[in-house]
PDB file of N, CA and C in Angstrom:
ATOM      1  N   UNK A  73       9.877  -2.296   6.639  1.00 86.00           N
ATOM      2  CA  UNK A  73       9.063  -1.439   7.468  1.00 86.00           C
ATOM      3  C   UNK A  73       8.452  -0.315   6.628  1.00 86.00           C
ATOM      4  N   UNK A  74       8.883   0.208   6.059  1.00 88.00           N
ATOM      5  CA  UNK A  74       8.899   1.677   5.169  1.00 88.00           C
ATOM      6  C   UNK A  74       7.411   0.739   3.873  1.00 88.00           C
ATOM      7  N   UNK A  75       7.646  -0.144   3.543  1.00 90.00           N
ATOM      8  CA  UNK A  75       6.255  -0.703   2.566  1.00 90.00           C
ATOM      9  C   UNK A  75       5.173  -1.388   3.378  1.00 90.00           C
ATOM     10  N   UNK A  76       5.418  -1.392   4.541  1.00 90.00           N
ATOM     11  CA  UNK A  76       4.368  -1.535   5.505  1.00 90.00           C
ATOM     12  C   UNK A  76       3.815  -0.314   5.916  1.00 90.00           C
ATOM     13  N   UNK A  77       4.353   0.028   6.040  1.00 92.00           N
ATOM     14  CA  UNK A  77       3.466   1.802   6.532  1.00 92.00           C
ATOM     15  C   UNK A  77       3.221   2.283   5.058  1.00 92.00           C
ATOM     16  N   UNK A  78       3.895   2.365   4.451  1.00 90.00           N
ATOM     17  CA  UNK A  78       3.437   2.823   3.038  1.00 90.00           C
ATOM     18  C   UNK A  78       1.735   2.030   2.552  1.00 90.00           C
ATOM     19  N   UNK A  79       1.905   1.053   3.109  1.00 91.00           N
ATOM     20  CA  UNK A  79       0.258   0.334   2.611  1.00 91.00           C
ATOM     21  C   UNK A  79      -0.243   0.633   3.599  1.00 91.00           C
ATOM     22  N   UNK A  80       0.432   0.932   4.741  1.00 92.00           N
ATOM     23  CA  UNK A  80      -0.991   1.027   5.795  1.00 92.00           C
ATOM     24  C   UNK A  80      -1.746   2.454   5.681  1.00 92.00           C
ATOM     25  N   UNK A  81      -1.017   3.651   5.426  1.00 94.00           N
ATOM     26  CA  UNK A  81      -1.161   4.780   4.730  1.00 94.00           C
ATOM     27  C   UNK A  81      -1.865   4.554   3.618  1.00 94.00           C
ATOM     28  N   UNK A  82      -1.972   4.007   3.026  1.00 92.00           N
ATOM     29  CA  UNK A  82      -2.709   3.889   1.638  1.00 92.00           C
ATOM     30  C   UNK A  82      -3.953   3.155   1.892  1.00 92.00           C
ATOM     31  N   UNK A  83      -4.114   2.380   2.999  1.00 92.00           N
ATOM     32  CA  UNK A  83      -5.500   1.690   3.100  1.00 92.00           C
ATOM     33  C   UNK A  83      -6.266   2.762   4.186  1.00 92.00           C
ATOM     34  N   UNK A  84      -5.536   3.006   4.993  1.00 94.00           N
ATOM     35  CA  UNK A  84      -6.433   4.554   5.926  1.00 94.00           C
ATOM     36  C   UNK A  84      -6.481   5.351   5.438  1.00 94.00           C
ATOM     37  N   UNK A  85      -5.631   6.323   4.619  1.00 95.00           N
ATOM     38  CA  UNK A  85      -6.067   7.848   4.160  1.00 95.00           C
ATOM     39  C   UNK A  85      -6.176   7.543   2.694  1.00 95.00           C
ATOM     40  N   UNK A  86      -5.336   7.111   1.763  1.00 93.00           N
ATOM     41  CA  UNK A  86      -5.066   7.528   0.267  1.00 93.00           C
ATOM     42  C   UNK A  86      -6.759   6.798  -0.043  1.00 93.00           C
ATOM     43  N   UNK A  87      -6.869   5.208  -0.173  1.00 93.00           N
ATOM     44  CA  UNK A  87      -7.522   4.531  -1.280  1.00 93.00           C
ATOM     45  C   UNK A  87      -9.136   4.872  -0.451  1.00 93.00           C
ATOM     46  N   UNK A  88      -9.445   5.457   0.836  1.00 94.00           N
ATOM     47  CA  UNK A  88     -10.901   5.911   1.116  1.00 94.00           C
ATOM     48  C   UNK A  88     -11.290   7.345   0.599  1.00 94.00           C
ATOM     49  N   UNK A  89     -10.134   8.133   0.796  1.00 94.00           N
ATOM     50  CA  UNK A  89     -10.382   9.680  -0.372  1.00 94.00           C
ATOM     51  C   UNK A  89     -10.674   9.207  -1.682  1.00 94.00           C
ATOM     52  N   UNK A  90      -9.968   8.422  -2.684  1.00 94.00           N
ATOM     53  CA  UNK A  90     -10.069   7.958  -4.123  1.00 94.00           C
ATOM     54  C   UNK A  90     -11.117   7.478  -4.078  1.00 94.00           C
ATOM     55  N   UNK A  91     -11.273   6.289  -3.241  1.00 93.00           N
ATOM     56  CA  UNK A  91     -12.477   5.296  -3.639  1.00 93.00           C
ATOM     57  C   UNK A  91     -13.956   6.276  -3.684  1.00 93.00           C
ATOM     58  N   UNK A  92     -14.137   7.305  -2.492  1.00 92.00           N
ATOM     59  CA  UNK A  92     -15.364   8.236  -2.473  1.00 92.00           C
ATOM     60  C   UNK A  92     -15.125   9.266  -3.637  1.00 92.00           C
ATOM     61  N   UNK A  93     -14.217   9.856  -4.351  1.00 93.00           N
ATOM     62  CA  UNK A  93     -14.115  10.597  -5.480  1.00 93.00           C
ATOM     63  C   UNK A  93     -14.158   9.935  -7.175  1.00 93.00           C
ATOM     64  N   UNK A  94     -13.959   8.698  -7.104  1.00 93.00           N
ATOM     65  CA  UNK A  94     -14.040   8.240  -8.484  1.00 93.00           C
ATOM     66  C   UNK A  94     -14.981   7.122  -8.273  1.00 93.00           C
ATOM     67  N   UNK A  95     -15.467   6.729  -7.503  1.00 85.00           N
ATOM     68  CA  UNK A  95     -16.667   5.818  -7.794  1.00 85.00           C
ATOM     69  C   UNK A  95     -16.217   4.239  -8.315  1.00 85.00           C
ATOM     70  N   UNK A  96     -15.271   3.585  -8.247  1.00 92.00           N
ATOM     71  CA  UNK A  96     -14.390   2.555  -9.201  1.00 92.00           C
ATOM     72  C   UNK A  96     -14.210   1.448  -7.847  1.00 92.00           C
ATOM     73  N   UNK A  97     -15.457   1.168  -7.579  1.00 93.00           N
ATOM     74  CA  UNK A  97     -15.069   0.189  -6.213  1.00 93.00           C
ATOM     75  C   UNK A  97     -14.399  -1.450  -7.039  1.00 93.00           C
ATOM     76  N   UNK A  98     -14.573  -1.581  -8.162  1.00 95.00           N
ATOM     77  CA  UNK A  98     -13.502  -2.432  -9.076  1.00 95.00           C
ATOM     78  C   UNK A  98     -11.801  -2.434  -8.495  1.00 95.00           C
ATOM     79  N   UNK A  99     -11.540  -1.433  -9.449  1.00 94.00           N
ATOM     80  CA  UNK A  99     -10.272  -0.829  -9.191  1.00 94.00           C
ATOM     81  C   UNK A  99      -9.966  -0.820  -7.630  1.00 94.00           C
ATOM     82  N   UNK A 100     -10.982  -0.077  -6.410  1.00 94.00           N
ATOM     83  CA  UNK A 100      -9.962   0.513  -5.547  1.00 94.00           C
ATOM     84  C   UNK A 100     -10.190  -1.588  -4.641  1.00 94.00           C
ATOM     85  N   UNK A 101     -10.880  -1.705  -4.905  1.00 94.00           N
ATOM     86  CA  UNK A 101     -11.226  -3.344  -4.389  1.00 94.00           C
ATOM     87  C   UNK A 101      -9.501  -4.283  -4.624  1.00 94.00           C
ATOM     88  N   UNK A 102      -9.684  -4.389  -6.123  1.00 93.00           N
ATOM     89  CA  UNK A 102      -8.548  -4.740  -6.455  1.00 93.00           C
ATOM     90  C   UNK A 102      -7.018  -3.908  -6.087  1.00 93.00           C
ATOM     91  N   UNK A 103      -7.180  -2.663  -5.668  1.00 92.00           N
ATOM     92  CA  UNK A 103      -5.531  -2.311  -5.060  1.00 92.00           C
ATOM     93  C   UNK A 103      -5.939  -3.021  -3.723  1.00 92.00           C
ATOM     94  N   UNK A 104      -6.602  -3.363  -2.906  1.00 92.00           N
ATOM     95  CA  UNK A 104      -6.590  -3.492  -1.748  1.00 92.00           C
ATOM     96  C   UNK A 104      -6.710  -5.067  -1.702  1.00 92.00           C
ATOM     97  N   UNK A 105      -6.739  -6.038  -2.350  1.00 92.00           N
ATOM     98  CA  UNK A 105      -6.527  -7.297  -2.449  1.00 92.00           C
ATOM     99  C   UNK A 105      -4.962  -7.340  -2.395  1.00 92.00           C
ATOM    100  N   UNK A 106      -4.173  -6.492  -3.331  1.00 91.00           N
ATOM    101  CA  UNK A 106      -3.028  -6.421  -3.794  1.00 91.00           C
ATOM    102  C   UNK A 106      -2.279  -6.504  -2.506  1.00 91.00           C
ATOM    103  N   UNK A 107      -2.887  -5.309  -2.008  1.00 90.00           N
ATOM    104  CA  UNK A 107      -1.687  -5.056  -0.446  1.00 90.00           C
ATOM    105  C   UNK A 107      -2.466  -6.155   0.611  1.00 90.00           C
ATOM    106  N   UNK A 108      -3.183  -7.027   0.765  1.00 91.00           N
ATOM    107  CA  UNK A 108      -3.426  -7.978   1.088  1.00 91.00           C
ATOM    108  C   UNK A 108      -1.849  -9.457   0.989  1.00 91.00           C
ATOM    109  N   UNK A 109      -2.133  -9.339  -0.215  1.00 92.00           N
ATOM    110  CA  UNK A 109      -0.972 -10.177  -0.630  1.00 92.00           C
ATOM    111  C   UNK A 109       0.469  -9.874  -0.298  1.00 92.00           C
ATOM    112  N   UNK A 110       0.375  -8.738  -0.420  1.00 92.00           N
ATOM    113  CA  UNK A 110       1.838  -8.357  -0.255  1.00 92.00           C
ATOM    114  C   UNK A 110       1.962  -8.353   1.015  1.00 92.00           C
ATOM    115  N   UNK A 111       1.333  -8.157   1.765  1.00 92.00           N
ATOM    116  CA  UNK A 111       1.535  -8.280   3.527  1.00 92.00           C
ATOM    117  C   UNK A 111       1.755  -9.409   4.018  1.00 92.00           C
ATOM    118  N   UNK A 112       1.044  -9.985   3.236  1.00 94.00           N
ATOM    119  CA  UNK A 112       0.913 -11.471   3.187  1.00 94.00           C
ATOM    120  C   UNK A 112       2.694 -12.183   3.235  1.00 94.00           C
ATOM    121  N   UNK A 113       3.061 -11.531   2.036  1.00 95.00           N
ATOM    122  CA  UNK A 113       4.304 -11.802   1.716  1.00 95.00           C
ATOM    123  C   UNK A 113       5.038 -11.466   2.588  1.00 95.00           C
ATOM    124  N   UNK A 114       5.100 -10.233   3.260  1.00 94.00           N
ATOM    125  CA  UNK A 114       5.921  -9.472   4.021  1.00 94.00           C
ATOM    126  C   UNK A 114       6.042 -10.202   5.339  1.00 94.00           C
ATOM    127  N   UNK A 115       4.811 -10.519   5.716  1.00 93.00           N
ATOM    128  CA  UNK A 115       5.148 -11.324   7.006  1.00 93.00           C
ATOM    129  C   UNK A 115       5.596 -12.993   6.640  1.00 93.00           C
ATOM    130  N   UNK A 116       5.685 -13.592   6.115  1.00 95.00           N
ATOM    131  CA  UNK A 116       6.576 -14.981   5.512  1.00 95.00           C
ATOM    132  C   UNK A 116       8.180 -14.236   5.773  1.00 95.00           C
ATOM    133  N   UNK A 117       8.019 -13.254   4.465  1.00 95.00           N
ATOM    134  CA  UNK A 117       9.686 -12.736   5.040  1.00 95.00           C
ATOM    135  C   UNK A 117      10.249 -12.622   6.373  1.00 95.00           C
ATOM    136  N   UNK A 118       9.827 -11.598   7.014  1.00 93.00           N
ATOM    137  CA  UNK A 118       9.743 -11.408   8.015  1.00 93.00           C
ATOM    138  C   UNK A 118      10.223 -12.606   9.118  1.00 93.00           C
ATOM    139  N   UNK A 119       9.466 -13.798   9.265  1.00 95.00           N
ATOM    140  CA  UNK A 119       9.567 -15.011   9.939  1.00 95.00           C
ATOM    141  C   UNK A 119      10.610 -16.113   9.195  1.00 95.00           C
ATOM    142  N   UNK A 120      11.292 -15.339   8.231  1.00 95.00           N
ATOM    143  CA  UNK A 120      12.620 -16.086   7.189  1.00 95.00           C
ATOM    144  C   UNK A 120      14.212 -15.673   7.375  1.00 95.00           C
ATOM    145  N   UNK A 121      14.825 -16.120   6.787  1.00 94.00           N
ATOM    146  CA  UNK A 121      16.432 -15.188   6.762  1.00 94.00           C
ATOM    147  C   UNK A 121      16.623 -15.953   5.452  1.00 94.00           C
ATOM    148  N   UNK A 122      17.628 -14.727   5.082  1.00 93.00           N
ATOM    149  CA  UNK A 122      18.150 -15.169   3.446  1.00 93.00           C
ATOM    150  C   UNK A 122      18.589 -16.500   3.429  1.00 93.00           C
ATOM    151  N   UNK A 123      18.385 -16.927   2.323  1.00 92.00           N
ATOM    152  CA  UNK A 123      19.011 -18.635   2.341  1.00 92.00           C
ATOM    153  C   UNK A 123      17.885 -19.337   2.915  1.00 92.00           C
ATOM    154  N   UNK A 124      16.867 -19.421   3.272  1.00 95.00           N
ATOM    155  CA  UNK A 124      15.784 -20.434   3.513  1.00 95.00           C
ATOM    156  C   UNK A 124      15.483 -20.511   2.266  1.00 95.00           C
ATOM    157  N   UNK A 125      14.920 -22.151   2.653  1.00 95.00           N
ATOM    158  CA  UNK A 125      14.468 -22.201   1.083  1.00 95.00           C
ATOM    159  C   UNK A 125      12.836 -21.492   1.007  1.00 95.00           C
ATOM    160  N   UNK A 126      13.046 -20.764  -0.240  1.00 96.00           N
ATOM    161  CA  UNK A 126      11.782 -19.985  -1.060  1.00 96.00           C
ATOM    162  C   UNK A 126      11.759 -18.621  -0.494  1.00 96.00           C
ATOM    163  N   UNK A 127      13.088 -18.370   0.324  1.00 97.00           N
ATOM    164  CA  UNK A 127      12.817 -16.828   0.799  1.00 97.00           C
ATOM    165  C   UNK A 127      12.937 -15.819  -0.805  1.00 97.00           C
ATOM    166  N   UNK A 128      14.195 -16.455  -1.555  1.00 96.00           N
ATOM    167  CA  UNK A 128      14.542 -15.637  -2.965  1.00 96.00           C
ATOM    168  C   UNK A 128      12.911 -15.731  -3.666  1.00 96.00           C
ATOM    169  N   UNK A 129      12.565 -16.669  -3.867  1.00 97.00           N
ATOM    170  CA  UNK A 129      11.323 -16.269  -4.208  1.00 97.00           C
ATOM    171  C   UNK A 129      10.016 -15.537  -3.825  1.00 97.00           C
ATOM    172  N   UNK A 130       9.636 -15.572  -2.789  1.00 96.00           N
ATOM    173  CA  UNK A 130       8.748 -15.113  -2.323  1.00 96.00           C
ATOM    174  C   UNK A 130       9.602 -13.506  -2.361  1.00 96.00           C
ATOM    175  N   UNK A 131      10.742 -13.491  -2.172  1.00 96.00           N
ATOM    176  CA  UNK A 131      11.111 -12.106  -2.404  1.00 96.00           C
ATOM    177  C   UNK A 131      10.878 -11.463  -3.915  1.00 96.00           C
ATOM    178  N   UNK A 132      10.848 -12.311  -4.603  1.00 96.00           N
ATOM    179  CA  UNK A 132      10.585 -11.853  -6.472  1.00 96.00           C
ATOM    180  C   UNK A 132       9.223 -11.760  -6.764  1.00 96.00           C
ATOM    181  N   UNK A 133       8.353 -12.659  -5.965  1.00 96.00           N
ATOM    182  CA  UNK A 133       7.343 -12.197  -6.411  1.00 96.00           C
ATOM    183  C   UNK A 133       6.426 -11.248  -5.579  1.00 96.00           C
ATOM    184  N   UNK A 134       7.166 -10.746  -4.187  1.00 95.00           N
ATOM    185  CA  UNK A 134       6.762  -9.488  -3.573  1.00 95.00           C
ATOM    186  C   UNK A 134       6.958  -8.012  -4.858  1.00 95.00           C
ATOM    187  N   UNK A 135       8.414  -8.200  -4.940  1.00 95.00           N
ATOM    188  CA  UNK A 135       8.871  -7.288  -5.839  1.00 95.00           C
ATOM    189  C   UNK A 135       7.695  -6.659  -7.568  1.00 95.00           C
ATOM    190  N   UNK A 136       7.462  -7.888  -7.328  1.00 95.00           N
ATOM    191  CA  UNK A 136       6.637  -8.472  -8.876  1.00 95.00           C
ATOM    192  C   UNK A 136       5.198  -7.406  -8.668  1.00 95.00           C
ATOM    193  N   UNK A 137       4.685  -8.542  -7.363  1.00 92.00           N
ATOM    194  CA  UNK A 137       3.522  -7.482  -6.580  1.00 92.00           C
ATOM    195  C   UNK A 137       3.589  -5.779  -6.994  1.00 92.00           C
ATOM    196  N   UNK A 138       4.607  -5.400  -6.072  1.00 93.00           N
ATOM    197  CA  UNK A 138       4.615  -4.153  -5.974  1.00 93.00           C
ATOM    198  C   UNK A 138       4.530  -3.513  -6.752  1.00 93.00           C
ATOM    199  N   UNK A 139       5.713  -4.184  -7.902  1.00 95.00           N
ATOM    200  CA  UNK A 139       5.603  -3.132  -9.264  1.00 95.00           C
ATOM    201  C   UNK A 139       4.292  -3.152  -9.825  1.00 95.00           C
ATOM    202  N   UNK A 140       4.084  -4.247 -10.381  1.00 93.00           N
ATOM    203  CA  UNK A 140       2.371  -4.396 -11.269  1.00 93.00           C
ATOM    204  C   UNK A 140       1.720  -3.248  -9.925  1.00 93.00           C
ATOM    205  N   UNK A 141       1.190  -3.167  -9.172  1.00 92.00           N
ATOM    206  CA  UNK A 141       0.661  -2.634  -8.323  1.00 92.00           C
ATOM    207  C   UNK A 141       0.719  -0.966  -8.178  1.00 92.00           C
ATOM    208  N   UNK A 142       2.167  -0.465  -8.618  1.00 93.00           N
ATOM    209  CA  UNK A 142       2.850   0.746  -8.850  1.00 93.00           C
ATOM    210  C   UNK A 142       2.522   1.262 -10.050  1.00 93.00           C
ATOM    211  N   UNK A 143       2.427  -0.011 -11.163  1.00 94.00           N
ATOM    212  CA  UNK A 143       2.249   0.668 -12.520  1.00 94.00           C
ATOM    213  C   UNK A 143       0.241   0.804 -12.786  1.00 94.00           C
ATOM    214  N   UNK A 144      -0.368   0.041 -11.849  1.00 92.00           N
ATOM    215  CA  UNK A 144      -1.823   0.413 -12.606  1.00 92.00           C
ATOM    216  C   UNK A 144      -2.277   1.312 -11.270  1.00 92.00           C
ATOM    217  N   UNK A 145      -1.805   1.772 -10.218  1.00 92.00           N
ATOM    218  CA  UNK A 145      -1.708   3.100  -9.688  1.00 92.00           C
ATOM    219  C   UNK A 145      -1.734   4.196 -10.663  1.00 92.00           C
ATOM    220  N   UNK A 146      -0.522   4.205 -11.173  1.00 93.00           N
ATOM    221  CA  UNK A 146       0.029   5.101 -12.071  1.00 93.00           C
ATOM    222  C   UNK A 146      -0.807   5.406 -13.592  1.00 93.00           C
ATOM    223  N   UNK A 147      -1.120   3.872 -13.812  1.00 95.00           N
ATOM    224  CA  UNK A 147      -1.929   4.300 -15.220  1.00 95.00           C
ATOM    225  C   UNK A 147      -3.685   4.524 -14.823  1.00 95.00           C
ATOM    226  N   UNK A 148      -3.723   3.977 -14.347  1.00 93.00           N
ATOM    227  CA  UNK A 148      -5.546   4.147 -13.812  1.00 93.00           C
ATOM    228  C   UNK A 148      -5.698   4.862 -12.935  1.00 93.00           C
ATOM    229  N   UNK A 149      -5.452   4.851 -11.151  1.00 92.00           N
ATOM    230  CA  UNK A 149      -6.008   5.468 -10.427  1.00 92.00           C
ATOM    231  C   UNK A 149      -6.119   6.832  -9.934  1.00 92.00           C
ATOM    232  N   UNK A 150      -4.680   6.792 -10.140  1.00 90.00           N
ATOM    233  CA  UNK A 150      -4.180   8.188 -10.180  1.00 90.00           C
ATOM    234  C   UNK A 150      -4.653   9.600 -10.915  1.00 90.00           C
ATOM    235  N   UNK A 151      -4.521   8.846 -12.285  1.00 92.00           N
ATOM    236  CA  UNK A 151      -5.243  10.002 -13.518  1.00 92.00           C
ATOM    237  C   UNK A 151      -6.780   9.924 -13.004  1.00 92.00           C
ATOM    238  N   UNK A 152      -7.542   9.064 -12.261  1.00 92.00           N
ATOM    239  CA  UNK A 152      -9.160   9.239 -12.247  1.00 92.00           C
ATOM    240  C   UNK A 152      -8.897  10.595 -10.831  1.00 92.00           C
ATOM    241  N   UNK A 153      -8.067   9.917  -9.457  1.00 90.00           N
ATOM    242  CA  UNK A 153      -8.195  11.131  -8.823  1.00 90.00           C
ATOM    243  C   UNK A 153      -7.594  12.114  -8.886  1.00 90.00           C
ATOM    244  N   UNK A 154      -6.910  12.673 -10.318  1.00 89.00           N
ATOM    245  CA  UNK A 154      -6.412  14.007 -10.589  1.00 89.00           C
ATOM    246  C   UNK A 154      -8.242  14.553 -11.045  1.00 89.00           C
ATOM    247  N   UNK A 155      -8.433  13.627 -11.803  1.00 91.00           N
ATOM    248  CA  UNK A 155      -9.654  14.364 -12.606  1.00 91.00           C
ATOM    249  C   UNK A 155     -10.553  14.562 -11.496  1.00 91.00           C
ATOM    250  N   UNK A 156     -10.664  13.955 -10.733  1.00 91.00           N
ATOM    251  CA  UNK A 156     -12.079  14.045  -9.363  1.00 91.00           C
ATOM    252  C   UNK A 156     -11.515  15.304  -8.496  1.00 91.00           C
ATOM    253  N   UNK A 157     -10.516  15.662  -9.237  1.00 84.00           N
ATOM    254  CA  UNK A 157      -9.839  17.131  -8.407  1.00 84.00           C
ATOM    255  C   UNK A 157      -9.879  16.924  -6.920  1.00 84.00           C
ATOM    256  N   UNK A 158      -9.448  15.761  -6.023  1.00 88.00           N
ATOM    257  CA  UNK A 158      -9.369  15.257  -5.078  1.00 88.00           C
ATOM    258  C   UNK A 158      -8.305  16.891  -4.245  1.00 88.00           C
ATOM    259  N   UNK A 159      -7.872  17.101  -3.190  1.00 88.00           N
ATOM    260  CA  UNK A 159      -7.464  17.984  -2.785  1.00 88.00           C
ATOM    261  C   UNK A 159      -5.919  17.192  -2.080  1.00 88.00           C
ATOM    262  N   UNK A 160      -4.593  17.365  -3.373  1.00 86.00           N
ATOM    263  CA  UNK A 160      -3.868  16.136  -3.082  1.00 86.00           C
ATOM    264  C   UNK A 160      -2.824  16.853  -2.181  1.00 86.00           C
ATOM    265  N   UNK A 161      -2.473  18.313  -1.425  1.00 88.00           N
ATOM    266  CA  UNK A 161      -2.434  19.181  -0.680  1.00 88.00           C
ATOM    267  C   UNK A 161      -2.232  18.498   0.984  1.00 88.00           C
ATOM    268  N   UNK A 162      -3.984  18.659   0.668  1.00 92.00           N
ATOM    269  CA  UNK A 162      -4.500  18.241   2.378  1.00 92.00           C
ATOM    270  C   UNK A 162      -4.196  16.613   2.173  1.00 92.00           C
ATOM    271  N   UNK A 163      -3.929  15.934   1.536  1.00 92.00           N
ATOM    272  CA  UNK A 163      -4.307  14.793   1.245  1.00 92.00           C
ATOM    273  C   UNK A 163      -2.546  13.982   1.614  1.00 92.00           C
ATOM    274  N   UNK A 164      -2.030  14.605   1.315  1.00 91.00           N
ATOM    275  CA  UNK A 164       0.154  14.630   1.515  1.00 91.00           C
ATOM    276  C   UNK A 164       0.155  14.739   2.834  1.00 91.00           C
ATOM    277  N   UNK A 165      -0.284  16.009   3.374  1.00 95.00           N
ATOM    278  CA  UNK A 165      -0.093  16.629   4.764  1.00 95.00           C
ATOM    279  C   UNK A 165      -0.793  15.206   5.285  1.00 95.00           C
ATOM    280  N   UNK A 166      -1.925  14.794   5.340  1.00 95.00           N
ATOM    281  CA  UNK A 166      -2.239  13.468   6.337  1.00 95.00           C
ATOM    282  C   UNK A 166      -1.288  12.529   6.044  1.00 95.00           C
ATOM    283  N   UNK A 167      -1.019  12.368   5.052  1.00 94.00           N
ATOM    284  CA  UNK A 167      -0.115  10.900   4.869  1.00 94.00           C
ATOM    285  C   UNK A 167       1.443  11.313   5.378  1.00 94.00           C
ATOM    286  N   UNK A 168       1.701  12.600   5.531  1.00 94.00           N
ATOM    287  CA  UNK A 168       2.782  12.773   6.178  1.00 94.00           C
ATOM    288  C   UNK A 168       2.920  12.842   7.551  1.00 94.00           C
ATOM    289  N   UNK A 169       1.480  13.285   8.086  1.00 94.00           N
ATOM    290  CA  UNK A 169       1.588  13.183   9.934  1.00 94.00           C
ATOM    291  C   UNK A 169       0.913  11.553  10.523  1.00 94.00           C
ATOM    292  N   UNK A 170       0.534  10.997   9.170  1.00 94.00           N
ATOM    293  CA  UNK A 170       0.553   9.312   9.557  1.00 94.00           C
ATOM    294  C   UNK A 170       1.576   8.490   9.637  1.00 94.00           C
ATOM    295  N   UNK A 171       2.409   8.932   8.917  1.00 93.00           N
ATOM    296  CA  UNK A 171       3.734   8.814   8.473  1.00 93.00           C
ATOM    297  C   UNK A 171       4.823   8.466   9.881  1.00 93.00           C
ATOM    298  N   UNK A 172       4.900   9.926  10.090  1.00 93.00           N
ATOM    299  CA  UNK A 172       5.260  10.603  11.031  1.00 93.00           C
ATOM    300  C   UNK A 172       4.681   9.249  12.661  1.00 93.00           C
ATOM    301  N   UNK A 173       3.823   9.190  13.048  1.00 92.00           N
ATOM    302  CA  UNK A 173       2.813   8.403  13.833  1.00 92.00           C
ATOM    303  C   UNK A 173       3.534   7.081  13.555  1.00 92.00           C
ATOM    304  N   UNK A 174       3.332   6.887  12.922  1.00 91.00           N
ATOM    305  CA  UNK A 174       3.622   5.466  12.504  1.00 91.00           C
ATOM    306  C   UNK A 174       5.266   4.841  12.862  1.00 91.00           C
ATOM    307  N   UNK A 175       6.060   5.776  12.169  1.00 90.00           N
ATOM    308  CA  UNK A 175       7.870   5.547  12.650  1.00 90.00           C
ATOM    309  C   UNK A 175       7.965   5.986  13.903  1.00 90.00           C
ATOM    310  N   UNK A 176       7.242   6.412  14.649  1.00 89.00           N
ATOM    311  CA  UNK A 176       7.326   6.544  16.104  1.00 89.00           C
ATOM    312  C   UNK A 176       7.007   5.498  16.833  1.00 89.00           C
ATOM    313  N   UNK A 177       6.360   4.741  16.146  1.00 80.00           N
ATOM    314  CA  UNK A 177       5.670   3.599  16.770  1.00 80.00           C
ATOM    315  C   UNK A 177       4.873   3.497  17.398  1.00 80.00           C
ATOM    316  N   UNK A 178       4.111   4.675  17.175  1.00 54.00           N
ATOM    317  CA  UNK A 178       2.605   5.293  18.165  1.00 54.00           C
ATOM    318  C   UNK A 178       1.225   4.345  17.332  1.00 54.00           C
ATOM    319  N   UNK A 179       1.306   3.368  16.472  1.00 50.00           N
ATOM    320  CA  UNK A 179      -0.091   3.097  16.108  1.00 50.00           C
ATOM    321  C   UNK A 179       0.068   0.929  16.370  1.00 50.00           C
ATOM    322  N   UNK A 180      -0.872   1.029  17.277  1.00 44.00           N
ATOM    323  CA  UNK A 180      -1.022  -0.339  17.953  1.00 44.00           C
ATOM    324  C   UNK A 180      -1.252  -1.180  16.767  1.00 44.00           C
ATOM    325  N   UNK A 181      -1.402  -0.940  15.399  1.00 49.00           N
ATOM    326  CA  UNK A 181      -1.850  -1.543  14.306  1.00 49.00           C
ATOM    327  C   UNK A 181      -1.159  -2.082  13.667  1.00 49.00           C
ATOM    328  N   UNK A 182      -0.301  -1.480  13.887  1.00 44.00           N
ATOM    329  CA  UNK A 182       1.246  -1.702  12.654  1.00 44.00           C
ATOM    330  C   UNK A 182       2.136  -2.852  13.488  1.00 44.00           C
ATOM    331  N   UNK A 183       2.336  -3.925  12.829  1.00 44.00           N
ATOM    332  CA  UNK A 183       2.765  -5.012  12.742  1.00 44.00           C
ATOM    333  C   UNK A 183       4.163  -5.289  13.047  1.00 44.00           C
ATOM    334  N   UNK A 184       4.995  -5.628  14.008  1.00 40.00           N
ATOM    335  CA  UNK A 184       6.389  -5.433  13.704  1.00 40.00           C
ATOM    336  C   UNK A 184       7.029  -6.835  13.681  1.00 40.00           C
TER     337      UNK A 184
END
């Protein structure tokens, strides 16, 4: 649940602030394929229990996902919207009252 809202947060508030401050519709294209996949993944899990066959896998290469996904965050996107002096302030505070919205179970969007 918690990496489902975490991407859904990241496709509504985080990657439309970045994408309009650094100009890199490459990059923000490709994070958003990413969490494509991984949702992808998430719901297979989801409709599995441990011990089916290919749940261990599809669990390794969620994991796999995420990280690669975590690390060119970290090396690319991030450093472009420090430099675009994005306002990362106001930018926390939304992702925290989406946050917030979301574990309440107030958004018809979110998948359970």
């Amino acid at each position: 649940m918690e990496l489902k809202i975490h991407s859904q947060i990241e496709n509504e508030i985080v990657y439309p602030a970045i994408r309009e401050a650094i100009e890199d519709d490459d990059l923000m294209d490709e994070a958003l394929v990413e969490h494509e996949a991984a949702e992808e993944l998430i719901s297979q899990l989801e409709q599995m229990q441990p011990g089916d066959e290919m749940y261990d896998a599809k669990f390794t290469v969620l994991g796999e996902y995420v990280n690669h996904h975590i690390a060119e965050e970290q090396k690319e996107m991030f450093p472009k919207a420090r430099k675009a002096e994005i306002d990362l302030a106001e930018l926390g505070e939304q992702m925290t009252a989406r946050k917030n919205e979301l574990m309440k179970g107030e958004s018809p969007t979110l998948q359970e």
